[in-house]
């Protein structure tokens, strides 16, 4: 049987082949995101939503969801932006609870000292024993305690009790990721339990364990200061943390 190929093909409609799609081009995130870019995304309610920074690749504002009694951890190597992130989140938490008593546990070299006027008490841990004990006992008010260089605070006392039984106190804790990994009995393990926080310039194969998530093994952008993963409810989002205007 001889088939007329041209006649046979003519019986079928011609399908248009769509043009080849190029991979989506993603411009690297800027290393400078001012705090006002995200501040208006703060949402206060039964679940507190704290905006953290700009996400890659969709450039949406990424945030953390905190339920009552949950704390936050910010971890990273030196000069990765831990203190700047504490200042951003501390400012947002103060906005969320403007009547709360705010305390900063910070050494003399901590950038939090530059915000001393925003806190009701600022000092090293041993200098704030009575203040933290008052927070532990409770006095009918809400409390926010921001701790910089938490890996250096070993005899935590009231801080550890607040981490385990927060009552009306929320802890915002920053420290070096490599030190926190090796301190299995450290009081910050209670802060990490909620799995909420920011991992800056992380070791992709290890640091996700601090907040109970698995980080991607490869990323396409360099880890500049302030870049890392916002971790909330088991999800990790690559972000450039806001607060470039707070880092001076």
PDB file of N, CA and C in Angstrom, residues 143-189:
ATOM      1  N   UNK A 143       6.621  41.555  79.249  1.00  0.00           N
ATOM      2  CA  UNK A 143       8.051  41.834  79.252  1.00  0.00           C
ATOM      3  C   UNK A 143       8.662  41.374  77.935  1.00  0.00           C
ATOM      4  N   UNK A 144       9.662  42.146  77.486  1.00  0.00           N
ATOM      5  CA  UNK A 144      10.495  41.771  76.356  1.00  0.00           C
ATOM      6  C   UNK A 144      11.948  41.842  76.813  1.00  0.00           C
ATOM      7  N   UNK A 145      12.647  40.720  76.714  1.00  0.00           N
ATOM      8  CA  UNK A 145      14.057  40.672  77.098  1.00  0.00           C
ATOM      9  C   UNK A 145      14.874  40.293  75.866  1.00  0.00           C
ATOM     10  N   UNK A 146      15.754  41.215  75.445  1.00  0.00           N
ATOM     11  CA  UNK A 146      16.621  41.010  74.291  1.00  0.00           C
ATOM     12  C   UNK A 146      18.013  40.666  74.813  1.00  0.00           C
ATOM     13  N   UNK A 147      18.568  39.547  74.358  1.00  0.00           N
ATOM     14  CA  UNK A 147      19.867  39.080  74.852  1.00  0.00           C
ATOM     15  C   UNK A 147      20.845  38.994  73.689  1.00  0.00           C
ATOM     16  N   UNK A 148      21.901  39.803  73.737  1.00  0.00           N
ATOM     17  CA  UNK A 148      22.953  39.727  72.728  1.00  0.00           C
ATOM     18  C   UNK A 148      24.081  38.846  73.259  1.00  0.00           C
ATOM     19  N   UNK A 149      24.781  38.164  72.347  1.00  0.00           N
ATOM     20  CA  UNK A 149      25.881  37.257  72.735  1.00  0.00           C
ATOM     21  C   UNK A 149      25.419  36.257  73.797  1.00  0.00           C
ATOM     22  N   UNK A 150      24.288  35.633  73.546  1.00  0.00           N
ATOM     23  CA  UNK A 150      23.713  34.716  74.533  1.00  0.00           C
ATOM     24  C   UNK A 150      24.609  33.517  74.807  1.00  0.00           C
ATOM     25  N   UNK A 151      25.458  33.159  73.850  1.00  0.00           N
ATOM     26  CA  UNK A 151      26.340  32.004  74.054  1.00  0.00           C
ATOM     27  C   UNK A 151      27.367  32.244  75.154  1.00  0.00           C
ATOM     28  N   UNK A 152      27.545  33.522  75.536  1.00  0.00           N
ATOM     29  CA  UNK A 152      28.482  33.851  76.598  1.00  0.00           C
ATOM     30  C   UNK A 152      27.827  33.857  77.975  1.00  0.00           C
ATOM     31  N   UNK A 153      26.504  33.731  78.016  1.00  0.00           N
ATOM     32  CA  UNK A 153      25.766  33.745  79.285  1.00  0.00           C
ATOM     33  C   UNK A 153      25.538  32.299  79.713  1.00  0.00           C
ATOM     34  N   UNK A 154      26.338  31.826  80.665  1.00  0.00           N
ATOM     35  CA  UNK A 154      26.241  30.431  81.101  1.00  0.00           C
ATOM     36  C   UNK A 154      25.339  30.253  82.316  1.00  0.00           C
ATOM     37  N   UNK A 155      25.599  31.010  83.364  1.00  0.00           N
ATOM     38  CA  UNK A 155      24.767  30.918  84.569  1.00  0.00           C
ATOM     39  C   UNK A 155      23.553  31.813  84.376  1.00  0.00           C
ATOM     40  N   UNK A 156      22.569  31.294  83.660  1.00  0.00           N
ATOM     41  CA  UNK A 156      21.473  32.141  83.199  1.00  0.00           C
ATOM     42  C   UNK A 156      20.477  32.484  84.296  1.00  0.00           C
ATOM     43  N   UNK A 157      20.305  31.611  85.286  1.00  0.00           N
ATOM     44  CA  UNK A 157      19.382  31.912  86.381  1.00  0.00           C
ATOM     45  C   UNK A 157      17.974  32.170  85.900  1.00  0.00           C
ATOM     46  N   UNK A 158      17.503  33.394  86.122  1.00  0.00           N
ATOM     47  CA  UNK A 158      16.129  33.750  85.764  1.00  0.00           C
ATOM     48  C   UNK A 158      15.879  33.645  84.268  1.00  0.00           C
ATOM     49  N   UNK A 159      16.922  33.860  83.446  1.00  0.00           N
ATOM     50  CA  UNK A 159      16.739  33.756  82.005  1.00  0.00           C
ATOM     51  C   UNK A 159      16.325  32.349  81.597  1.00  0.00           C
ATOM     52  N   UNK A 160      16.947  31.359  82.222  1.00  0.00           N
ATOM     53  CA  UNK A 160      16.592  29.985  81.872  1.00  0.00           C
ATOM     54  C   UNK A 160      15.160  29.674  82.297  1.00  0.00           C
ATOM     55  N   UNK A 161      14.753  30.176  83.454  1.00  0.00           N
ATOM     56  CA  UNK A 161      13.368  29.948  83.896  1.00  0.00           C
ATOM     57  C   UNK A 161      12.400  30.614  82.929  1.00  0.00           C
ATOM     58  N   UNK A 162      12.729  31.835  82.491  1.00  0.00           N
ATOM     59  CA  UNK A 162      11.866  32.530  81.539  1.00  0.00           C
ATOM     60  C   UNK A 162      11.805  31.799  80.200  1.00  0.00           C
ATOM     61  N   UNK A 163      12.916  31.199  79.800  1.00  0.00           N
ATOM     62  CA  UNK A 163      12.929  30.455  78.543  1.00  0.00           C
ATOM     63  C   UNK A 163      12.037  29.218  78.633  1.00  0.00           C
ATOM     64  N   UNK A 164      12.006  28.582  79.813  1.00  0.00           N
ATOM     65  CA  UNK A 164      11.192  27.369  79.985  1.00  0.00           C
ATOM     66  C   UNK A 164       9.742  27.687  80.273  1.00  0.00           C
ATOM     67  N   UNK A 165       9.514  28.693  81.131  1.00  0.00           N
ATOM     68  CA  UNK A 165       8.154  29.060  81.529  1.00  0.00           C
ATOM     69  C   UNK A 165       8.011  30.568  81.348  1.00  0.00           C
ATOM     70  N   UNK A 166       7.729  31.013  80.118  1.00  0.00           N
ATOM     71  CA  UNK A 166       7.803  32.447  79.817  1.00  0.00           C
ATOM     72  C   UNK A 166       6.756  33.306  80.501  1.00  0.00           C
ATOM     73  N   UNK A 167       5.605  32.740  80.821  1.00  0.00           N
ATOM     74  CA  UNK A 167       4.554  33.585  81.388  1.00  0.00           C
ATOM     75  C   UNK A 167       4.225  34.705  80.412  1.00  0.00           C
ATOM     76  N   UNK A 168       4.400  35.942  80.853  1.00  0.00           N
ATOM     77  CA  UNK A 168       4.119  37.099  79.993  1.00  0.00           C
ATOM     78  C   UNK A 168       5.413  37.743  79.506  1.00  0.00           C
ATOM     79  N   UNK A 169       6.454  36.941  79.367  1.00  0.00           N
ATOM     80  CA  UNK A 169       7.751  37.438  78.909  1.00  0.00           C
ATOM     81  C   UNK A 169       8.134  36.743  77.606  1.00  0.00           C
ATOM     82  N   UNK A 170       8.646  37.513  76.677  1.00  0.00           N
ATOM     83  CA  UNK A 170       9.161  36.959  75.425  1.00  0.00           C
ATOM     84  C   UNK A 170      10.653  37.252  75.340  1.00  0.00           C
ATOM     85  N   UNK A 171      11.434  36.242  74.953  1.00  0.00           N
ATOM     86  CA  UNK A 171      12.877  36.395  74.811  1.00  0.00           C
ATOM     87  C   UNK A 171      13.241  36.494  73.335  1.00  0.00           C
ATOM     88  N   UNK A 172      14.123  37.442  73.030  1.00  0.00           N
ATOM     89  CA  UNK A 172      14.712  37.597  71.702  1.00  0.00           C
ATOM     90  C   UNK A 172      16.214  37.448  71.891  1.00  0.00           C
ATOM     91  N   UNK A 173      16.760  36.339  71.409  1.00  0.00           N
ATOM     92  CA  UNK A 173      18.104  35.908  71.789  1.00  0.00           C
ATOM     93  C   UNK A 173      19.002  35.807  70.566  1.00  0.00           C
ATOM     94  N   UNK A 174      20.196  36.408  70.656  1.00  0.00           N
ATOM     95  CA  UNK A 174      21.164  36.321  69.576  1.00  0.00           C
ATOM     96  C   UNK A 174      22.461  35.706  70.050  1.00  0.00           C
ATOM     97  N   UNK A 175      23.108  34.924  69.180  1.00  0.00           N
ATOM     98  CA  UNK A 175      24.369  34.314  69.565  1.00  0.00           C
ATOM     99  C   UNK A 175      25.079  33.703  68.378  1.00  0.00           C
ATOM    100  N   UNK A 176      26.283  33.223  68.615  1.00  0.00           N
ATOM    101  CA  UNK A 176      27.075  32.586  67.570  1.00  0.00           C
ATOM    102  C   UNK A 176      26.604  31.148  67.347  1.00  0.00           C
ATOM    103  N   UNK A 177      26.313  30.843  66.092  1.00  0.00           N
ATOM    104  CA  UNK A 177      25.775  29.528  65.773  1.00  0.00           C
ATOM    105  C   UNK A 177      26.741  28.412  66.137  1.00  0.00           C
ATOM    106  N   UNK A 178      28.043  28.605  65.880  1.00  0.00           N
ATOM    107  CA  UNK A 178      28.996  27.527  66.144  1.00  0.00           C
ATOM    108  C   UNK A 178      29.099  27.222  67.628  1.00  0.00           C
ATOM    109  N   UNK A 179      28.950  28.227  68.484  1.00  0.00           N
ATOM    110  CA  UNK A 179      28.996  28.001  69.925  1.00  0.00           C
ATOM    111  C   UNK A 179      27.711  27.321  70.416  1.00  0.00           C
ATOM    112  N   UNK A 180      26.582  27.739  69.867  1.00  0.00           N
ATOM    113  CA  UNK A 180      25.311  27.171  70.323  1.00  0.00           C
ATOM    114  C   UNK A 180      25.182  25.702  69.954  1.00  0.00           C
ATOM    115  N   UNK A 181      25.803  25.297  68.858  1.00  0.00           N
ATOM    116  CA  UNK A 181      25.765  23.892  68.458  1.00  0.00           C
ATOM    117  C   UNK A 181      26.368  22.988  69.535  1.00  0.00           C
ATOM    118  N   UNK A 182      27.449  23.440  70.126  1.00  0.00           N
ATOM    119  CA  UNK A 182      28.161  22.564  71.049  1.00  0.00           C
ATOM    120  C   UNK A 182      27.680  22.624  72.484  1.00  0.00           C
ATOM    121  N   UNK A 183      26.674  23.449  72.773  1.00  0.00           N
ATOM    122  CA  UNK A 183      26.215  23.628  74.148  1.00  0.00           C
ATOM    123  C   UNK A 183      24.830  22.991  74.300  1.00  0.00           C
ATOM    124  N   UNK A 184      24.810  21.663  74.359  1.00  0.00           N
ATOM    125  CA  UNK A 184      23.544  20.937  74.367  1.00  0.00           C
ATOM    126  C   UNK A 184      22.724  21.194  75.627  1.00  0.00           C
ATOM    127  N   UNK A 185      23.398  21.486  76.736  1.00  0.00           N
ATOM    128  CA  UNK A 185      22.664  21.755  77.958  1.00  0.00           C
ATOM    129  C   UNK A 185      22.446  23.231  78.217  1.00  0.00           C
ATOM    130  N   UNK A 186      22.762  24.055  77.242  1.00  0.00           N
ATOM    131  CA  UNK A 186      22.669  25.511  77.415  1.00  0.00           C
ATOM    132  C   UNK A 186      21.204  25.942  77.493  1.00  0.00           C
ATOM    133  N   UNK A 187      20.955  27.011  78.233  1.00  0.00           N
ATOM    134  CA  UNK A 187      19.587  27.476  78.434  1.00  0.00           C
ATOM    135  C   UNK A 187      18.897  27.885  77.122  1.00  0.00           C
ATOM    136  N   UNK A 188      19.685  28.249  76.097  1.00  0.00           N
ATOM    137  CA  UNK A 188      19.082  28.681  74.837  1.00  0.00           C
ATOM    138  C   UNK A 188      18.349  27.552  74.116  1.00  0.00           C
ATOM    139  N   UNK A 189      18.535  26.306  74.548  1.00  0.00           N
ATOM    140  CA  UNK A 189      17.802  25.207  73.894  1.00  0.00           C
ATOM    141  C   UNK A 189      16.302  25.388  74.067  1.00  0.00           C
TER     142      UNK A 189
END
